[in-house]
């Protein structure tokens, strides 16, 4: 077993990455980084991340406005609505993402990792400098404690991921080895690298699953200093932060104080921003982005608007069918409703034509299968599941329906009626009913924002012409999240943000097992062996081309299931910020990163 090597950079001269080991079961030498596919982009002696400004001044305060509310500071459990930024700002993981790469981790709490070519195990070597904010060192026992705690009591994704570890042991005070017992999942070393590390000496296991406003203890650059329940959380930079001089942190964590303010209503949140009560906002409403920033501060340059192109799949919004509901269990009904969604009318009248739309879940990236014929590798993966993929989706000829934009497209209506007839429905006067049960085809759309409500009401209007009854219920953000997490809805609008390296989280999104576990993101209730098989294939892929083929095959199966109606996708990140906040000239592949920003220094007095 390779022993601990001191400090990041001690592996200089060693082969980069972990794909250099030639024999299964034999570890490569410890490495400063690990890439999911290929090699890390940065050398062992890198001095900073390319998207950070190492000369960024420290000091000042950043205030961020967030929608909704919170009743917990523990983001690692199912109960409650927690401040998610606790992770990263307060609680660190063993390694940290390089945000200019699809999926590469660099040393943080662990300054090196080693594994074998087959990735049947992973060994992490802790940095001897690593400390929790109370000064206690981070030890191997904290890593094992965190793994066991999150495996047994954490969120469903943590339980799912960490239960794949067969055995774990502390080799010494600063070395931990995880063995995977034959699990065919090459992402596991990276999944464990992102595991949050909690202090064994400061956590009561018996009460861990209870919501709490107690300030969590972590090893990160900030600690919680003030909490106003439901209203705000203040983080203060730790001047004694152990990792402040690490290359991966150079130019990051620049504000002395970060405050998160919560707003229950979207309009009041925007009005607060206009008054300068918080420093930046991510804009998701085209109407507001188009004409909502015509106020004095925006006109005179006090406010800066950034439209940022990223390298990620375009974030896409969907109307999600809950297939657990009887009316949506028939794929023909779901396809018929997809035909009746007038995207052209909505985009023109509500969004100034700023949005595009694509089928699938990886729009605008090499991972998308939409409008792309399957190659031989994809076809081989899908061959055992021939009935799970439509022929036009397999050959790339399928396109989302395009209406005439009138809100009453007769061609779309006729095609939808044909599908509904095949599913056993027919018009009874002005009501669409099932022939055998006489039950009307009706459902509820649950919404929580103005944009969602407008889209839902327009869709309801168009469906009414087809004899389909739709009610639209608007609830606050807290109730929406409660019902979404408990699958207590007929239809919702949702988006799944995707990276260029989808992995284990795909099981959490659409795996069969996740369909029955509250708190997962399989909102549609998909239970499809082909989906499970494609997720397994992407986790086993060793090369980037094989991985891309597996993801595209997954995309084809999901598209073929008509689990969602694509609403729109956004080609840019829209960020508005007051000019007192500055950011680096370089943008990461993943887009905006507030941890790289800083407060503009005051001008020297004349």
Coordinates of C-alpha atoms in Angstrom, one line a residue:
X1 CA 0.0 0.0 0.0
X2 CA 1.6 3.3 -1.1
X3 CA 2.2 5.6 2.0
X4 CA 1.2 9.2 2.3
X5 CA 3.2 11.6 0.1
X6 CA 3.5 15.1 1.6
X7 CA 1.7 18.1 0.1
X8 CA 0.1 18.7 -3.3
X9 CA 2.7 18.6 -6.0
X10 CA 4.7 15.8 -4.4
X11 CA 3.6 13.6 -7.2
X12 CA 5.4 15.8 -9.8
X13 CA 7.0 13.5 -12.4
X14 CA 4.5 10.7 -11.8
X15 CA 2.1 9.8 -14.6
X16 CA -0.8 12.1 -14.7
X17 CA -4.2 10.7 -13.8
X18 CA -5.1 7.2 -12.9
X19 CA -5.5 5.5 -16.3
X20 CA -1.8 4.7 -16.5
X21 CA -1.9 1.5 -14.4
X22 CA -1.5 -1.4 -16.7
X23 CA -2.7 -4.3 -14.6
X24 CA -6.1 -4.7 -13.0
X25 CA -5.9 -4.8 -9.2
X26 CA -2.5 -3.1 -9.1
X27 CA -2.5 0.5 -7.9
X28 CA -1.0 3.4 -9.8
X29 CA 1.2 5.8 -7.8
X30 CA -0.7 8.4 -5.8
X31 CA -1.8 11.2 -8.0
X32 CA -2.7 14.9 -7.3
X33 CA -5.9 14.6 -9.5
X34 CA -8.2 12.1 -11.2
X35 CA -10.2 12.5 -14.4
X36 CA -13.3 10.5 -15.3
X37 CA -11.9 9.9 -18.8
X38 CA -8.4 10.7 -20.0
X39 CA -6.0 12.8 -18.0
X40 CA -6.4 16.0 -15.9
X41 CA -5.8 19.2 -17.9
X42 CA -3.6 20.8 -15.3
X43 CA -0.1 19.6 -14.4
X44 CA 0.9 18.6 -10.9
X45 CA 2.6 21.9 -10.3
X46 CA -0.3 24.1 -11.3
X47 CA -0.5 27.4 -9.4
X48 CA -4.1 28.4 -9.9
X49 CA -7.3 27.6 -11.7
X50 CA -7.5 29.3 -15.1
X51 CA -10.8 31.0 -14.3
X52 CA -9.6 32.6 -11.0
X53 CA -7.8 35.8 -10.4
X54 CA -5.0 35.1 -8.0
X55 CA -4.6 38.8 -7.3
X56 CA -8.3 39.3 -6.4
X57 CA -8.5 41.6 -3.3
X58 CA -9.9 40.1 -0.1
X59 CA -12.6 41.8 1.9
X60 CA -16.1 43.2 1.6
X61 CA -19.5 41.5 1.6
X62 CA -21.5 39.6 -1.0
X63 CA -25.3 39.4 -0.6
X64 CA -27.2 36.9 -2.6
X65 CA -31.0 36.7 -2.9
X66 CA -32.6 33.3 -2.9
X67 CA -36.2 32.3 -3.6
X68 CA -38.3 30.5 -0.9
X69 CA -37.3 29.8 2.7
X70 CA -35.3 27.4 4.8
X71 CA -35.8 25.6 8.1
X72 CA -32.5 23.8 8.4
X73 CA -28.7 24.2 8.0
X74 CA -28.2 20.5 7.3
X75 CA -28.2 19.9 3.5
X76 CA -27.3 16.3 3.8
X77 CA -30.6 14.9 5.0
X78 CA -34.1 14.5 3.4
X79 CA -36.0 16.5 6.1
X80 CA -36.4 20.2 5.9
X81 CA -35.3 22.8 3.4
X82 CA -31.6 23.6 4.0
X83 CA -29.2 26.2 2.7
X84 CA -27.4 24.2 0.1
X85 CA -24.4 26.5 0.1
X86 CA -23.3 25.0 3.4
X87 CA -21.7 22.5 1.2
X88 CA -18.5 24.0 -0.3
X89 CA -18.5 27.2 1.7
X90 CA -18.6 25.5 5.2
X91 CA -18.2 21.7 4.6
X92 CA -15.5 20.5 2.2
X93 CA -15.0 17.3 0.3
X94 CA -11.9 15.2 -0.1
X95 CA -11.3 16.7 -3.6
X96 CA -12.6 19.6 -5.6
X97 CA -13.9 20.0 -9.1
X98 CA -11.9 21.6 -11.9
X99 CA -14.6 23.7 -13.5
X100 CA -12.9 23.9 -16.8
X101 CA -13.1 20.2 -17.5
X102 CA -16.0 17.7 -17.9
X103 CA -15.2 15.8 -14.7
X104 CA -11.8 16.1 -13.1
X105 CA -11.0 16.4 -9.4
X106 CA -8.0 18.0 -7.8
X107 CA -6.7 17.6 -4.3
X108 CA -8.3 19.4 -1.4
X109 CA -8.7 17.7 2.0
X110 CA -7.0 14.7 0.3
X111 CA -4.0 15.9 -1.5
X112 CA -3.6 12.6 -3.5
X113 CA -5.5 9.5 -4.5
X114 CA -4.6 6.2 -6.0
X115 CA -6.6 3.4 -7.6
X116 CA -6.1 0.6 -10.1
X117 CA -6.8 0.5 -13.8
X118 CA -10.2 -1.2 -13.3
X119 CA -11.0 1.3 -10.4
X120 CA -11.9 -1.5 -8.0
X121 CA -10.7 0.6 -5.1
X122 CA -9.6 4.1 -4.1
X123 CA -7.2 5.3 -1.5
X124 CA -7.2 8.9 -0.3
X125 CA -4.2 10.5 1.4
X126 CA -5.2 13.4 3.6
X127 CA -3.3 16.7 3.6
X128 CA -1.5 17.0 7.0
X129 CA -2.6 20.6 7.1
X130 CA -6.3 19.9 6.9
X131 CA -8.2 21.2 9.9
X132 CA -11.8 21.8 10.9
X133 CA -12.7 25.3 11.9
X134 CA -12.3 24.5 15.6
X135 CA -8.7 23.6 14.9
X136 CA -9.1 19.8 15.2
X137 CA -7.2 17.9 12.4
X138 CA -9.1 16.1 9.7
X139 CA -8.3 12.4 10.2
X140 CA -9.1 9.1 8.5
X141 CA -11.7 8.4 11.2
X142 CA -13.6 11.5 10.1
X143 CA -13.7 10.2 6.5
X144 CA -14.9 6.8 7.6
X145 CA -17.5 8.4 9.9
X146 CA -18.8 10.6 7.1
X147 CA -19.1 7.7 4.7
X148 CA -21.0 5.5 7.2
X149 CA -23.2 8.4 8.4
X150 CA -24.3 9.5 4.9
X151 CA -24.6 5.9 3.7
X152 CA -27.0 5.1 6.5
X153 CA -28.7 8.4 7.3
X154 CA -28.0 10.8 4.4
X155 CA -30.0 11.9 1.4
X156 CA -31.2 9.1 -1.0
X157 CA -28.4 9.9 -3.5
X158 CA -25.8 9.6 -0.8
X159 CA -27.2 6.3 0.4
X160 CA -27.3 5.0 -3.1
X161 CA -23.8 6.0 -4.0
X162 CA -22.0 5.1 -0.8
X163 CA -23.7 1.8 -0.4
X164 CA -21.7 0.6 -3.4
X165 CA -18.6 0.5 -1.2
X166 CA -18.0 -3.1 0.0
X167 CA -15.4 -2.3 2.6
X168 CA -13.5 0.7 4.0
X169 CA -10.6 0.9 6.3
X170 CA -8.2 3.5 7.8
X171 CA -4.6 2.4 6.8
X172 CA -3.2 5.0 9.1
X173 CA -4.2 8.3 10.7
X174 CA -4.3 10.1 7.3
X175 CA -5.0 7.3 4.8
X176 CA -8.3 5.7 3.9
X177 CA -9.0 2.9 1.5
X178 CA -12.4 2.0 -0.1
X179 CA -12.9 -1.3 -1.9
X180 CA -15.8 -1.7 -4.3
X181 CA -16.3 -5.4 -4.2
X182 CA -16.6 -5.9 -8.0
X183 CA -19.0 -3.0 -8.6
X184 CA -18.7 -2.1 -12.2
X185 CA -18.7 1.7 -11.8
X186 CA -15.7 3.6 -12.8
X187 CA -17.1 6.8 -11.4
X188 CA -17.0 5.6 -7.8
X189 CA -13.5 7.0 -6.9
X190 CA -14.7 10.4 -8.1
X191 CA -18.0 10.1 -6.3
X192 CA -16.1 9.4 -3.1
X193 CA -13.7 12.3 -3.8
X194 CA -16.7 14.6 -3.7
X195 CA -18.0 13.1 -0.4
X196 CA -18.5 15.9 2.2
X197 CA -16.3 15.3 5.3
X198 CA -18.0 15.8 8.6
X199 CA -16.3 16.0 12.0
X200 CA -16.8 12.9 14.1
X201 CA -16.2 14.8 17.3
X202 CA -18.9 17.4 16.7
X203 CA -21.9 15.4 15.4
X204 CA -24.6 13.5 17.3
X205 CA -25.5 10.6 15.2
X206 CA -28.8 10.1 17.1
X207 CA -30.1 13.5 16.0
X208 CA -28.4 13.9 12.7
X209 CA -31.6 13.3 10.6
X210 CA -33.5 16.0 12.5
X211 CA -33.7 19.5 11.0
X212 CA -31.6 22.0 12.9
X213 CA -30.6 25.7 12.9
X214 CA -27.4 24.9 14.8
X215 CA -24.3 26.1 12.9
X216 CA -22.5 23.2 11.4
X217 CA -18.8 22.7 11.9
X218 CA -16.8 22.2 8.8
X219 CA -13.3 22.6 7.4
X220 CA -14.2 25.1 4.7
X221 CA -13.3 28.7 4.1
X222 CA -16.4 30.1 5.9
X223 CA -18.3 29.4 9.1
X224 CA -21.9 30.3 10.0
X225 CA -22.0 33.4 12.2
X226 CA -25.7 34.5 12.1
X227 CA -29.0 32.9 11.4
X228 CA -32.4 34.5 11.0
X229 CA -34.8 31.5 10.6
X230 CA -36.5 31.6 7.3
X231 CA -35.0 35.0 6.4
X232 CA -31.1 34.9 6.1
X233 CA -27.9 33.1 6.9
X234 CA -24.6 34.9 7.3
X235 CA -21.2 33.3 6.6
X236 CA -17.9 34.8 7.7
X237 CA -14.6 34.0 6.2
X238 CA -12.3 32.0 8.5
X239 CA -8.9 33.9 8.6
X240 CA -7.3 30.7 9.8
X241 CA -8.7 28.6 7.0
X242 CA -6.2 25.8 6.5
X243 CA -6.5 25.6 2.7
X244 CA -6.3 29.3 1.8
X245 CA -2.9 28.9 0.1
X246 CA -3.7 25.8 -1.9
X247 CA -3.4 26.3 -5.7
X248 CA -7.0 25.2 -6.2
X249 CA -8.2 28.0 -3.8
X250 CA -5.9 30.8 -5.1
X251 CA -8.2 33.7 -6.1
X252 CA -11.3 32.1 -4.5
X253 CA -13.3 32.8 -1.3
X254 CA -12.5 36.6 -1.5
X255 CA -15.4 38.1 0.5
X256 CA -15.0 38.5 4.3
X257 CA -18.8 38.0 4.6
X258 CA -21.4 36.3 2.5
X259 CA -25.1 36.7 3.3
X260 CA -28.0 34.7 1.8
X261 CA -31.3 36.5 2.0
X262 CA -34.5 34.6 1.2
X263 CA -37.6 35.9 -0.5
X264 CA -40.9 34.1 -0.6
X265 CA -42.3 35.9 -3.7
X266 CA -40.5 36.4 -7.0
X267 CA -41.6 39.9 -7.7
X268 CA -40.6 41.2 -4.2
X269 CA -37.2 39.5 -4.7
X270 CA -36.7 41.4 -8.0
X271 CA -37.8 44.7 -6.4
X272 CA -35.3 44.2 -3.6
X273 CA -32.6 43.7 -6.2
X274 CA -33.5 46.9 -8.0
X275 CA -33.1 48.7 -4.7
X276 CA -29.6 47.2 -4.2
X277 CA -30.5 45.1 -1.3
X278 CA -28.6 42.2 -2.7
X279 CA -25.7 42.1 -5.2
X280 CA -26.5 39.7 -8.0
X281 CA -29.2 37.5 -9.4
X282 CA -29.4 34.7 -12.0
X283 CA -32.3 35.7 -14.3
X284 CA -34.5 33.0 -15.7
X285 CA -37.4 35.0 -17.1
X286 CA -36.9 36.2 -20.7
X287 CA -39.6 38.9 -20.3
X288 CA -37.8 40.4 -17.3
X289 CA -34.4 40.1 -19.0
X290 CA -35.8 41.7 -22.1
X291 CA -37.5 44.7 -20.6
X292 CA -37.4 44.5 -16.8
X293 CA -34.0 46.1 -16.4
X294 CA -35.0 49.5 -17.6
X295 CA -34.5 51.3 -14.3
X296 CA -32.1 54.1 -13.5
X297 CA -29.2 52.0 -12.0
X298 CA -29.3 49.7 -15.1
X299 CA -29.3 52.7 -17.5
X300 CA -26.4 54.6 -15.8
X301 CA -24.1 51.6 -15.6
X302 CA -24.4 50.9 -11.9
X303 CA -25.8 47.5 -12.9
X304 CA -24.0 45.1 -15.2
X305 CA -25.7 42.4 -17.2
X306 CA -23.6 39.4 -18.3
X307 CA -24.8 36.8 -20.9
X308 CA -22.5 33.9 -20.4
X309 CA -22.0 31.1 -22.9
X310 CA -21.0 27.8 -21.2
X311 CA -19.8 24.5 -22.5
X312 CA -22.5 22.5 -20.7
X313 CA -25.7 21.0 -22.1
X314 CA -28.2 23.8 -22.3
X315 CA -30.4 24.0 -19.2
X316 CA -33.8 22.8 -20.3
X317 CA -37.3 23.2 -18.8
X318 CA -39.8 20.4 -19.1
X319 CA -43.4 19.7 -18.2
X320 CA -43.1 16.4 -16.4
X321 CA -45.8 13.7 -16.5
X322 CA -46.1 11.8 -13.2
X323 CA -46.6 8.3 -14.7
X324 CA -47.6 7.0 -11.3
X325 CA -51.0 8.7 -12.1
X326 CA -53.3 6.5 -14.1
X327 CA -54.1 9.1 -16.7
X328 CA -50.4 9.3 -17.7
X329 CA -49.5 5.6 -17.6
X330 CA -50.2 5.2 -21.3
X331 CA -47.4 6.5 -23.5
X332 CA -49.9 7.4 -26.3
X333 CA -51.6 9.9 -24.0
X334 CA -48.3 11.5 -23.2
X335 CA -47.3 11.7 -26.8
X336 CA -50.7 13.2 -27.7
X337 CA -50.3 15.9 -25.1
X338 CA -46.9 16.7 -26.4
X339 CA -48.4 17.3 -29.8
X340 CA -50.9 19.7 -28.3
X341 CA -48.3 21.9 -26.6
X342 CA -48.0 25.1 -28.7
X343 CA -44.3 26.0 -28.1
X344 CA -44.2 28.4 -31.0
X345 CA -47.1 30.5 -29.6
X346 CA -45.6 30.6 -26.1
X347 CA -42.1 31.5 -27.3
X348 CA -43.3 34.3 -29.5
X349 CA -45.8 35.8 -27.1
X350 CA -44.1 35.4 -23.8
X351 CA -40.4 35.0 -24.5
X352 CA -39.6 37.3 -27.4
X353 CA -38.3 34.3 -29.3
X354 CA -35.3 34.2 -27.0
X355 CA -35.7 30.5 -26.3
X356 CA -35.0 27.4 -28.4
X357 CA -36.3 23.9 -27.9
X358 CA -34.8 20.5 -28.4
X359 CA -35.8 16.9 -27.6
X360 CA -33.8 15.0 -25.0
X361 CA -31.9 15.9 -21.9
X362 CA -28.5 17.0 -23.1
X363 CA -29.4 19.8 -25.6
X364 CA -26.7 21.6 -27.5
X365 CA -23.9 19.3 -26.5
X366 CA -22.0 16.3 -28.0
X367 CA -24.0 14.1 -25.6
X368 CA -27.4 14.8 -27.2
X369 CA -29.0 12.2 -29.4
X370 CA -31.6 14.5 -30.7
X371 CA -31.6 14.8 -34.5
X372 CA -28.5 12.6 -34.7
X373 CA -28.5 9.1 -36.1
X374 CA -27.2 6.3 -33.8
X375 CA -23.8 4.9 -34.6
X376 CA -23.0 1.2 -34.5
X377 CA -21.9 1.3 -30.8
X378 CA -25.2 2.9 -29.8
X379 CA -27.2 0.3 -31.8
X380 CA -25.2 -2.5 -30.1
X381 CA -26.0 -1.1 -26.6
X382 CA -29.7 -0.8 -27.5
X383 CA -30.1 -4.1 -29.4
X384 CA -31.4 -6.0 -26.3
X385 CA -34.0 -3.3 -25.8
X386 CA -35.3 -2.8 -29.4
X387 CA -38.8 -2.0 -28.3
X388 CA -37.6 0.7 -25.9
X389 CA -36.5 3.1 -28.7
X390 CA -38.6 4.5 -31.5
X391 CA -37.2 4.0 -35.0
X392 CA -37.3 7.7 -35.8
X393 CA -35.4 8.5 -32.7
X394 CA -32.9 5.8 -33.4
X395 CA -32.2 7.1 -37.0
X396 CA -32.2 10.7 -35.9
X397 CA -35.2 11.8 -38.0
X398 CA -37.6 12.5 -35.1
X399 CA -38.3 16.2 -34.5
X400 CA -40.4 17.8 -31.8
X401 CA -43.8 18.9 -33.3
X402 CA -43.9 22.4 -34.7
X403 CA -47.2 24.2 -34.7
X404 CA -48.4 27.1 -36.8
X405 CA -48.3 29.2 -33.6
X406 CA -52.0 30.0 -33.7
X407 CA -52.9 28.1 -30.5
X408 CA -55.3 26.0 -32.5
X409 CA -53.3 24.0 -35.0
X410 CA -55.7 21.6 -36.6
X411 CA -53.0 19.2 -37.9
X412 CA -51.7 18.8 -34.4
X413 CA -55.2 18.3 -33.0
X414 CA -56.0 15.5 -35.5
X415 CA -52.8 13.7 -34.8
X416 CA -53.4 13.9 -31.0
X417 CA -57.0 12.7 -31.4
X418 CA -55.7 9.6 -33.3
X419 CA -53.3 8.8 -30.5
X420 CA -56.0 9.3 -27.8
X421 CA -58.4 7.1 -29.7
X422 CA -55.8 4.3 -29.7
X423 CA -55.4 4.8 -25.9
X424 CA -59.2 4.3 -25.5
X425 CA -60.4 7.9 -25.4
X426 CA -63.1 9.6 -27.4
X427 CA -65.0 12.9 -27.3
X428 CA -68.3 12.8 -25.5
X429 CA -69.7 16.2 -26.5
X430 CA -67.0 18.6 -25.4
X431 CA -65.3 16.2 -22.9
X432 CA -62.6 13.7 -23.7
X433 CA -63.6 10.4 -21.9
X434 CA -62.3 6.9 -21.7
X435 CA -64.6 4.6 -23.6
X436 CA -64.8 1.9 -21.0
X437 CA -64.7 3.8 -17.7
X438 CA -66.3 7.1 -19.0
X439 CA -63.7 8.9 -16.8
X440 CA -62.8 12.3 -18.2
X441 CA -59.2 13.0 -19.1
X442 CA -58.3 15.6 -16.6
X443 CA -55.3 16.6 -14.5
X444 CA -53.7 19.4 -12.4
X445 CA -50.5 21.3 -13.2
X446 CA -48.7 22.5 -10.1
X447 CA -46.8 25.7 -10.5
X448 CA -44.8 28.1 -8.3
X449 CA -43.6 31.0 -10.5
X450 CA -45.2 33.5 -12.8
X451 CA -43.6 32.0 -15.9
X452 CA -44.7 28.5 -14.9
X453 CA -48.2 29.8 -14.4
X454 CA -48.4 31.5 -17.7
X455 CA -47.2 28.4 -19.6
X456 CA -49.6 26.2 -17.7
X457 CA -52.6 28.4 -18.3
X458 CA -51.8 28.6 -22.0
X459 CA -51.4 24.8 -22.2
X460 CA -54.7 24.4 -20.3
X461 CA -56.4 26.7 -22.8
X462 CA -55.2 24.7 -25.7
X463 CA -56.1 21.3 -24.1
X464 CA -59.6 22.5 -23.3
X465 CA -60.2 22.7 -27.1
X466 CA -59.4 19.0 -27.2
X467 CA -61.9 18.2 -24.4
X468 CA -59.1 17.7 -21.8
X469 CA -59.7 19.3 -18.4
X470 CA -56.7 21.0 -16.8
X471 CA -56.6 23.0 -13.5
X472 CA -53.6 25.1 -12.6
X473 CA -52.7 25.4 -9.0
X474 CA -50.1 28.0 -7.8
X475 CA -48.4 27.4 -4.5
X476 CA -45.4 28.9 -2.7
X477 CA -41.9 27.6 -3.2
X478 CA -41.9 25.6 0.1
X479 CA -45.2 23.8 -0.7
X480 CA -44.1 23.2 -4.3
X481 CA -40.8 21.5 -3.1
X482 CA -42.7 19.4 -0.6
X483 CA -45.1 18.1 -3.2
X484 CA -42.4 17.6 -5.8
X485 CA -40.2 15.6 -3.4
X486 CA -43.1 13.5 -2.4
X487 CA -44.3 12.9 -6.0
X488 CA -47.6 14.5 -5.0
X489 CA -48.6 16.1 -8.3
X490 CA -50.0 15.2 -11.7
X491 CA -47.7 17.5 -13.8
X492 CA -45.0 20.0 -12.8
X493 CA -42.4 22.1 -14.6
X494 CA -38.9 21.1 -13.8
X495 CA -35.3 21.1 -15.1
X496 CA -32.4 18.7 -14.6
X497 CA -29.1 20.5 -15.0
X498 CA -26.6 18.3 -16.7
X499 CA -22.8 18.2 -16.9
X500 CA -20.5 17.0 -19.7
X501 CA -19.9 13.9 -17.5
X502 CA -23.2 12.5 -16.4
X503 CA -22.8 9.6 -14.0
X504 CA -24.3 8.1 -10.9
X505 CA -26.8 10.9 -10.5
X506 CA -28.6 9.6 -13.7
X507 CA -29.9 6.7 -11.6
X508 CA -31.1 9.3 -9.1
X509 CA -32.9 11.1 -11.9
X510 CA -34.5 8.2 -13.8
X511 CA -33.4 4.9 -12.4
X512 CA -36.1 2.3 -11.6
X513 CA -35.1 2.1 -8.0
X514 CA -35.4 5.8 -7.5
X515 CA -38.9 5.9 -8.8
X516 CA -40.2 4.5 -5.4
X517 CA -37.9 6.6 -3.2
X518 CA -39.3 10.0 -2.0
X519 CA -36.7 12.7 -2.3
X520 CA -35.1 11.4 -5.5
X521 CA -35.4 13.3 -8.8
X522 CA -37.2 10.6 -10.7
X523 CA -40.3 12.8 -10.7
X524 CA -41.8 11.1 -13.8
X525 CA -41.7 7.7 -12.1
X526 CA -39.7 6.1 -14.9
X527 CA -39.2 2.3 -14.5
X528 CA -37.5 1.1 -17.6
X529 CA -34.9 -1.7 -17.8
X530 CA -33.4 0.0 -20.9
X531 CA -32.8 3.2 -18.9
X532 CA -31.1 1.2 -16.2
X533 CA -28.9 -0.6 -18.7
X534 CA -27.8 2.5 -20.4
X535 CA -26.9 4.1 -17.1
X536 CA -24.8 1.0 -16.2
X537 CA -23.1 1.3 -19.6
X538 CA -22.1 4.9 -19.2
X539 CA -20.7 4.1 -15.7
X540 CA -18.6 1.3 -17.1
X541 CA -17.2 3.2 -20.1
X542 CA -13.5 3.6 -20.1
X543 CA -13.0 5.9 -23.1
X544 CA -14.7 9.2 -23.9
X545 CA -16.2 7.9 -27.3
X546 CA -17.7 4.8 -25.5
X547 CA -19.0 7.1 -22.8
X548 CA -20.6 9.5 -25.3
X549 CA -22.3 6.7 -27.1
X550 CA -23.8 5.3 -23.8
X551 CA -25.1 8.7 -22.9
X552 CA -26.7 9.2 -26.3
X553 CA -28.3 5.8 -26.0
X554 CA -29.7 6.8 -22.7
X555 CA -31.0 10.0 -24.2
X556 CA -32.8 8.0 -27.0
X557 CA -34.5 5.7 -24.5
X558 CA -35.7 8.7 -22.4
X559 CA -37.0 10.5 -25.5
X560 CA -38.8 7.4 -26.6
X561 CA -40.6 7.2 -23.3
X562 CA -42.3 10.6 -23.7
X563 CA -41.9 11.2 -20.0
X564 CA -41.8 15.0 -20.4
X565 CA -42.8 17.8 -22.8
X566 CA -39.8 19.9 -23.6
X567 CA -40.7 23.6 -23.0
X568 CA -37.5 25.5 -23.8
X569 CA -33.8 25.6 -23.3
X570 CA -31.6 28.5 -22.5
X571 CA -28.5 29.1 -24.5
X572 CA -26.8 31.4 -22.0
X573 CA -26.6 32.2 -18.3
X574 CA -28.1 35.6 -17.6
X575 CA -26.5 37.2 -14.7
X576 CA -27.2 40.7 -13.4
X577 CA -24.9 42.3 -10.8
X578 CA -24.2 45.6 -9.2
X579 CA -20.9 47.0 -10.4
X580 CA -19.5 47.0 -6.9
X581 CA -19.0 43.3 -7.5
X582 CA -16.3 42.3 -10.0
X583 CA -15.5 39.0 -11.7
X584 CA -12.5 37.5 -13.5
X585 CA -12.2 38.1 -17.3
X586 CA -12.0 34.3 -17.9
X587 CA -15.2 32.3 -17.5
X588 CA -15.1 28.6 -16.5
X589 CA -16.5 25.9 -18.7
X590 CA -19.4 25.6 -16.2
X591 CA -20.2 29.3 -16.3
X592 CA -20.5 31.8 -13.5
X593 CA -18.7 31.1 -10.1
X594 CA -19.4 33.6 -7.3
X595 CA -16.6 32.1 -5.3
X596 CA -14.2 33.7 -7.8
X597 CA -15.7 37.2 -7.5
X598 CA -14.6 40.1 -5.3
X599 CA -15.7 43.5 -4.1
X600 CA -14.4 46.4 -6.1
X601 CA -11.9 48.3 -4.0
X602 CA -12.8 51.9 -3.3
X603 CA -11.2 54.5 -5.5
X604 CA -8.3 56.3 -3.8
X605 CA -9.1 59.7 -2.5
X606 CA -7.9 62.6 -4.6

